[in-house]
mmCIF file with all atom_site columns, C-alpha atoms and ligand atoms in Angstrom:
data_model
loop_
_atom_site.group_PDB
_atom_site.id
_atom_site.type_symbol
_atom_site.label_atom_id
_atom_site.label_alt_id
_atom_site.label_comp_id
_atom_site.label_asym_id
_atom_site.label_entity_id
_atom_site.label_seq_id
_atom_site.pdbx_PDB_ins_code
_atom_site.Cartn_x
_atom_site.Cartn_y
_atom_site.Cartn_z
_atom_site.occupancy
_atom_site.B_iso_or_equiv
_atom_site.pdbx_formal_charge
_atom_site.auth_seq_id
_atom_site.auth_comp_id
_atom_site.auth_asym_id
_atom_site.auth_atom_id
_atom_site.pdbx_PDB_model_num
ATOM   1   C  CA  . UNK A 1 1  ? 7.532   4.519   -11.605 1.00 50.00 ? 1  UNK A CA  1
ATOM   2   C  CA  . UNK A 1 2  ? 6.350   8.051   -10.798 1.00 52.00 ? 2  UNK A CA  1
ATOM   3   C  CA  . UNK A 1 3  ? 7.894   11.119  -10.101 1.00 72.00 ? 3  UNK A CA  1
ATOM   4   C  CA  . UNK A 1 4  ? 4.934   12.610  -7.947  1.00 90.00 ? 4  UNK A CA  1
ATOM   5   C  CA  . UNK A 1 5  ? 4.198   10.500  -5.080  1.00 96.00 ? 5  UNK A CA  1
ATOM   6   C  CA  . UNK A 1 6  ? 0.736   11.240  -3.422  1.00 97.00 ? 6  UNK A CA  1
ATOM   7   C  CA  . UNK A 1 7  ? -0.437  11.448  0.318   1.00 98.00 ? 7  UNK A CA  1
ATOM   8   C  CA  . UNK A 1 8  ? -3.150  8.701   0.227   1.00 98.00 ? 8  UNK A CA  1
ATOM   9   C  CA  . UNK A 1 9  ? -5.978  8.472   2.976   1.00 98.00 ? 9  UNK A CA  1
ATOM   10  C  CA  . UNK A 1 10 ? -7.980  5.484   3.671   1.00 98.00 ? 10 UNK A CA  1
ATOM   11  C  CA  . UNK A 1 11 ? -11.084 6.939   2.116   1.00 98.00 ? 11 UNK A CA  1
ATOM   12  C  CA  . UNK A 1 12 ? -9.017  7.833   -1.138  1.00 98.00 ? 12 UNK A CA  1
ATOM   13  C  CA  . UNK A 1 13 ? -7.695  4.051   -1.117  1.00 98.00 ? 13 UNK A CA  1
ATOM   14  C  CA  . UNK A 1 14 ? -11.313 2.822   -0.835  1.00 98.00 ? 14 UNK A CA  1
ATOM   15  C  CA  . UNK A 1 15 ? -11.829 4.499   -4.254  1.00 98.00 ? 15 UNK A CA  1
ATOM   16  C  CA  . UNK A 1 16 ? -9.472  1.814   -5.927  1.00 98.00 ? 16 UNK A CA  1
ATOM   17  C  CA  . UNK A 1 17 ? -11.062 -1.720  -5.317  1.00 98.00 ? 17 UNK A CA  1
ATOM   18  C  CA  . UNK A 1 18 ? -12.077 -2.564  -8.792  1.00 98.00 ? 18 UNK A CA  1
ATOM   19  C  CA  . UNK A 1 19 ? -10.197 -5.225  -10.901 1.00 98.00 ? 19 UNK A CA  1
ATOM   20  C  CA  . UNK A 1 20 ? -9.240  -2.461  -13.332 1.00 98.00 ? 20 UNK A CA  1
ATOM   21  C  CA  . UNK A 1 21 ? -8.326  0.005   -10.852 1.00 98.00 ? 21 UNK A CA  1
ATOM   22  C  CA  . UNK A 1 22 ? -6.924  -1.584  -7.922  1.00 98.00 ? 22 UNK A CA  1
ATOM   23  C  CA  . UNK A 1 23 ? -4.582  -0.103  -5.166  1.00 98.00 ? 23 UNK A CA  1
ATOM   24  C  CA  . UNK A 1 24 ? -3.370  -1.748  -1.854  1.00 98.00 ? 24 UNK A CA  1
ATOM   25  C  CA  . UNK A 1 25 ? -1.284  -0.453  1.112   1.00 98.00 ? 25 UNK A CA  1
ATOM   26  C  CA  . UNK A 1 26 ? 1.574   -2.714  2.480   1.00 98.00 ? 26 UNK A CA  1
ATOM   27  C  CA  . UNK A 1 27 ? 4.160   -1.212  5.026   1.00 97.00 ? 27 UNK A CA  1
ATOM   28  C  CA  . UNK A 1 28 ? 2.586   2.067   4.498   1.00 98.00 ? 28 UNK A CA  1
ATOM   29  C  CA  . UNK A 1 29 ? 3.100   2.288   0.836   1.00 98.00 ? 29 UNK A CA  1
ATOM   30  C  CA  . UNK A 1 30 ? 0.380   2.619   -1.498  1.00 98.00 ? 30 UNK A CA  1
ATOM   31  C  CA  . UNK A 1 31 ? 0.711   0.690   -4.794  1.00 98.00 ? 31 UNK A CA  1
ATOM   32  C  CA  . UNK A 1 32 ? -1.404  0.616   -7.865  1.00 98.00 ? 32 UNK A CA  1
ATOM   33  C  CA  . UNK A 1 33 ? -1.423  -3.669  -8.582  1.00 98.00 ? 33 UNK A CA  1
ATOM   34  C  CA  . UNK A 1 34 ? -3.693  -3.180  -11.280 1.00 98.00 ? 34 UNK A CA  1
ATOM   35  C  CA  . UNK A 1 35 ? -1.461  -4.404  -13.787 1.00 97.00 ? 35 UNK A CA  1
ATOM   36  C  CA  . UNK A 1 36 ? 0.008   -6.942  -11.639 1.00 98.00 ? 36 UNK A CA  1
ATOM   37  C  CA  . UNK A 1 37 ? -3.323  -8.928  -10.919 1.00 98.00 ? 37 UNK A CA  1
ATOM   38  C  CA  . UNK A 1 38 ? -2.545  -11.446 -14.103 1.00 97.00 ? 38 UNK A CA  1
ATOM   39  C  CA  . UNK A 1 39 ? 0.575   -12.114 -13.123 1.00 97.00 ? 39 UNK A CA  1
ATOM   40  C  CA  . UNK A 1 40 ? 0.203   -12.779 -9.264  1.00 98.00 ? 40 UNK A CA  1
ATOM   41  C  CA  . UNK A 1 41 ? 1.005   -16.511 -8.425  1.00 98.00 ? 41 UNK A CA  1
ATOM   42  C  CA  . UNK A 1 42 ? -1.875  -16.648 -6.029  1.00 98.00 ? 42 UNK A CA  1
ATOM   43  C  CA  . UNK A 1 43 ? -4.075  -15.471 -8.391  1.00 98.00 ? 43 UNK A CA  1
ATOM   44  C  CA  . UNK A 1 44 ? -6.188  -12.296 -8.819  1.00 98.00 ? 44 UNK A CA  1
ATOM   45  C  CA  . UNK A 1 45 ? -8.726  -13.005 -6.976  1.00 98.00 ? 45 UNK A CA  1
ATOM   46  C  CA  . UNK A 1 46 ? -6.608  -13.361 -3.623  1.00 98.00 ? 46 UNK A CA  1
ATOM   47  C  CA  . UNK A 1 47 ? -5.132  -10.209 -4.872  1.00 98.00 ? 47 UNK A CA  1
ATOM   48  C  CA  . UNK A 1 48 ? -8.423  -8.597  -5.055  1.00 98.00 ? 48 UNK A CA  1
ATOM   49  C  CA  . UNK A 1 49 ? -9.129  -9.101  -1.040  1.00 98.00 ? 49 UNK A CA  1
ATOM   50  C  CA  . UNK A 1 50 ? -6.434  -6.275  -0.453  1.00 98.00 ? 50 UNK A CA  1
ATOM   51  C  CA  . UNK A 1 51 ? -7.724  -3.995  -3.318  1.00 98.00 ? 51 UNK A CA  1
ATOM   52  C  CA  . UNK A 1 52 ? -9.028  -0.597  -1.688  1.00 98.00 ? 52 UNK A CA  1
ATOM   53  C  CA  . UNK A 1 53 ? -7.653  -1.760  1.674   1.00 98.00 ? 53 UNK A CA  1
ATOM   54  C  CA  . UNK A 1 54 ? -4.522  -1.745  3.883   1.00 98.00 ? 54 UNK A CA  1
ATOM   55  C  CA  . UNK A 1 55 ? -3.076  -5.423  2.660   1.00 98.00 ? 55 UNK A CA  1
ATOM   56  C  CA  . UNK A 1 56 ? -0.113  -5.179  5.243   1.00 98.00 ? 56 UNK A CA  1
ATOM   57  C  CA  . UNK A 1 57 ? -1.499  -8.110  7.511   1.00 98.00 ? 57 UNK A CA  1
ATOM   58  C  CA  . UNK A 1 58 ? -2.825  -10.409 4.840   1.00 98.00 ? 58 UNK A CA  1
ATOM   59  C  CA  . UNK A 1 59 ? 0.168   -9.928  2.541   1.00 98.00 ? 59 UNK A CA  1
ATOM   60  C  CA  . UNK A 1 60 ? 2.349   -10.907 5.967   1.00 98.00 ? 60 UNK A CA  1
ATOM   61  C  CA  . UNK A 1 61 ? 0.333   -13.829 6.747   1.00 98.00 ? 61 UNK A CA  1
ATOM   62  C  CA  . UNK A 1 62 ? 0.246   -15.309 3.301   1.00 98.00 ? 62 UNK A CA  1
ATOM   63  C  CA  . UNK A 1 63 ? 3.988   -14.572 2.444   1.00 98.00 ? 63 UNK A CA  1
ATOM   64  C  CA  . UNK A 1 64 ? 6.054   -12.720 4.675   1.00 96.00 ? 64 UNK A CA  1
ATOM   65  C  CA  . UNK A 1 65 ? 9.319   -13.578 2.444   1.00 98.00 ? 65 UNK A CA  1
ATOM   66  C  CA  . UNK A 1 66 ? 7.936   -11.590 -0.726  1.00 98.00 ? 66 UNK A CA  1
ATOM   67  C  CA  . UNK A 1 67 ? 9.431   -8.246  -0.807  1.00 97.00 ? 67 UNK A CA  1
ATOM   68  C  CA  . UNK A 1 68 ? 7.115   -6.031  -1.936  1.00 96.00 ? 68 UNK A CA  1
ATOM   69  C  CA  . UNK A 1 69 ? 9.034   -3.138  -1.513  1.00 95.00 ? 69 UNK A CA  1
ATOM   70  C  CA  . UNK A 1 70 ? 10.983  -4.431  -4.486  1.00 97.00 ? 70 UNK A CA  1
ATOM   71  C  CA  . UNK A 1 71 ? 8.799   -6.026  -6.659  1.00 97.00 ? 71 UNK A CA  1
ATOM   72  C  CA  . UNK A 1 72 ? 6.086   -3.286  -6.678  1.00 97.00 ? 72 UNK A CA  1
ATOM   73  C  CA  . UNK A 1 73 ? 8.536   -0.412  -6.931  1.00 96.00 ? 73 UNK A CA  1
ATOM   74  C  CA  . UNK A 1 74 ? 7.081   0.574   -10.479 1.00 96.00 ? 74 UNK A CA  1
ATOM   75  C  CA  . UNK A 1 75 ? 3.793   0.745   -9.111  1.00 97.00 ? 75 UNK A CA  1
ATOM   76  C  CA  . UNK A 1 76 ? 4.187   2.695   -6.145  1.00 97.00 ? 76 UNK A CA  1
ATOM   77  C  CA  . UNK A 1 77 ? 1.527   5.377   -6.115  1.00 97.00 ? 77 UNK A CA  1
ATOM   78  C  CA  . UNK A 1 78 ? 2.363   7.083   -2.395  1.00 98.00 ? 78 UNK A CA  1
ATOM   79  C  CA  . UNK A 1 79 ? 2.091   7.024   1.250   1.00 98.00 ? 79 UNK A CA  1
ATOM   80  C  CA  . UNK A 1 80 ? -0.778  6.236   3.428   1.00 98.00 ? 80 UNK A CA  1
ATOM   81  C  CA  . UNK A 1 81 ? -1.816  8.701   5.780   1.00 98.00 ? 81 UNK A CA  1
ATOM   82  C  CA  . UNK A 1 82 ? -4.561  9.071   8.135   1.00 97.00 ? 82 UNK A CA  1
ATOM   83  C  CA  . UNK A 1 83 ? -7.792  11.003  7.356   1.00 94.00 ? 83 UNK A CA  1
HETATM 84  C  C1  . HEM B 2 .  ? 2.252   -16.270 -3.951  1.00 86.53 ? 1  HEM B C1  1
HETATM 85  C  C2  . HEM B 2 .  ? 3.327   -11.517 -4.554  1.00 86.53 ? 1  HEM B C2  1
HETATM 86  C  C3  . HEM B 2 .  ? -0.757  -10.357 -2.245  1.00 86.53 ? 1  HEM B C3  1
HETATM 87  C  C4  . HEM B 2 .  ? -1.748  -15.031 -1.750  1.00 86.53 ? 1  HEM B C4  1
HETATM 88  C  C5  . HEM B 2 .  ? 2.850   -15.130 -4.215  1.00 86.53 ? 1  HEM B C5  1
HETATM 89  C  C6  . HEM B 2 .  ? 4.126   -15.037 -4.887  1.00 86.53 ? 1  HEM B C6  1
HETATM 90  C  C7  . HEM B 2 .  ? 4.234   -13.737 -4.948  1.00 86.53 ? 1  HEM B C7  1
HETATM 91  C  C8  . HEM B 2 .  ? 3.345   -12.957 -4.462  1.00 86.53 ? 1  HEM B C8  1
HETATM 92  C  C9  . HEM B 2 .  ? 5.687   -13.230 -5.451  1.00 86.53 ? 1  HEM B C9  1
HETATM 93  C  C10 . HEM B 2 .  ? 5.066   -16.300 -4.979  1.00 86.53 ? 1  HEM B C10 1
HETATM 94  C  C11 . HEM B 2 .  ? 5.569   -16.790 -3.870  1.00 86.53 ? 1  HEM B C11 1
HETATM 95  C  C12 . HEM B 2 .  ? 6.597   -18.054 -3.654  1.00 86.53 ? 1  HEM B C12 1
HETATM 96  O  O1  . HEM B 2 .  ? 6.140   -18.691 -4.519  1.00 86.53 ? 1  HEM B O1  1
HETATM 97  O  O2  . HEM B 2 .  ? 7.361   -17.875 -2.573  1.00 86.53 ? 1  HEM B O2  1
HETATM 98  C  C13 . HEM B 2 .  ? 2.210   -10.803 -4.026  1.00 86.53 ? 1  HEM B C13 1
HETATM 99  C  C14 . HEM B 2 .  ? 2.161   -9.519  -3.974  1.00 86.53 ? 1  HEM B C14 1
HETATM 100 C  C15 . HEM B 2 .  ? 1.163   -9.094  -3.053  1.00 86.53 ? 1  HEM B C15 1
HETATM 101 C  C16 . HEM B 2 .  ? 0.267   -10.291 -3.003  1.00 86.53 ? 1  HEM B C16 1
HETATM 102 C  C17 . HEM B 2 .  ? 3.484   -8.546  -4.562  1.00 86.53 ? 1  HEM B C17 1
HETATM 103 C  C18 . HEM B 2 .  ? 0.175   -7.938  -3.039  1.00 86.53 ? 1  HEM B C18 1
HETATM 104 C  C19 . HEM B 2 .  ? 0.475   -6.457  -3.699  1.00 86.53 ? 1  HEM B C19 1
HETATM 105 C  C20 . HEM B 2 .  ? -1.511  -11.293 -1.720  1.00 86.53 ? 1  HEM B C20 1
HETATM 106 C  C21 . HEM B 2 .  ? -2.466  -11.576 -0.860  1.00 86.53 ? 1  HEM B C21 1
HETATM 107 C  C22 . HEM B 2 .  ? -2.962  -12.755 -0.894  1.00 86.53 ? 1  HEM B C22 1
HETATM 108 C  C23 . HEM B 2 .  ? -2.001  -13.509 -1.701  1.00 86.53 ? 1  HEM B C23 1
HETATM 109 C  C24 . HEM B 2 .  ? -3.310  -10.623 -0.372  1.00 86.53 ? 1  HEM B C24 1
HETATM 110 C  C25 . HEM B 2 .  ? -4.185  -13.444 -0.058  1.00 86.53 ? 1  HEM B C25 1
HETATM 111 C  C26 . HEM B 2 .  ? -5.319  -12.755 0.416   1.00 86.53 ? 1  HEM B C26 1
HETATM 112 C  C27 . HEM B 2 .  ? -1.064  -15.703 -2.214  1.00 86.53 ? 1  HEM B C27 1
HETATM 113 C  C28 . HEM B 2 .  ? -0.920  -17.206 -2.241  1.00 86.53 ? 1  HEM B C28 1
HETATM 114 C  C29 . HEM B 2 .  ? 0.020   -17.564 -2.818  1.00 86.53 ? 1  HEM B C29 1
HETATM 115 C  C30 . HEM B 2 .  ? 1.119   -16.366 -3.070  1.00 86.53 ? 1  HEM B C30 1
HETATM 116 C  C31 . HEM B 2 .  ? -2.011  -18.084 -1.532  1.00 86.53 ? 1  HEM B C31 1
HETATM 117 C  C32 . HEM B 2 .  ? 0.622   -19.052 -3.094  1.00 86.53 ? 1  HEM B C32 1
HETATM 118 C  C33 . HEM B 2 .  ? 0.429   -19.409 -4.422  1.00 86.53 ? 1  HEM B C33 1
HETATM 119 C  C34 . HEM B 2 .  ? 0.792   -20.790 -5.179  1.00 86.53 ? 1  HEM B C34 1
HETATM 120 O  O3  . HEM B 2 .  ? 2.005   -21.044 -4.889  1.00 86.53 ? 1  HEM B O3  1
HETATM 121 O  O4  . HEM B 2 .  ? 0.001   -21.632 -5.519  1.00 86.53 ? 1  HEM B O4  1
HETATM 122 N  N1  . HEM B 2 .  ? 2.436   -13.623 -4.023  1.00 86.53 ? 1  HEM B N1  1
HETATM 123 N  N2  . HEM B 2 .  ? 1.029   -11.288 -3.094  1.00 86.53 ? 1  HEM B N2  1
HETATM 124 N  N3  . HEM B 2 .  ? -0.919  -12.829 -2.191  1.00 86.53 ? 1  HEM B N3  1
HETATM 125 N  N4  . HEM B 2 .  ? 0.154   -15.358 -2.729  1.00 86.53 ? 1  HEM B N4  1
HETATM 126 FE FE1 . HEM B 2 .  ? 0.453   -13.327 -3.008  1.00 86.53 ? 1  HEM B FE1 1
#
């Protein structure tokens, strides 16, 4: 975990869209999912679809029952804010 949480704008989020530096936002929280990529049951390719952008909608469409909040707690980077 981190003790310094960031205010992340959509353009900042967009800078983290590669497999070795992947961030996504889910329900207003921004997560660094880089290290989770190889462990995602749906595969890294599917997870990369939300890299660098707000993944809330796609996440809810694929598995609304998964608790991202708990699962990705250690990956929390900060909060999504407007530009
Ligand atoms: C499966 C987590 C993003 C597509 C799963 C499962 C977890 C998980 C825990 C297993 C669920 C179960 O078996 O009940 C996450 C997390 C994500 C994320 C933490 C975001 C950080 C996505 C995205 C997509 C996706 C964006 C699609 C674009 C899938 C698919 C499966 C899956 C298709 C089913 C795999 C299978 O059972 O064959 N994910 N997921 N996931 N996920 Fe994700």
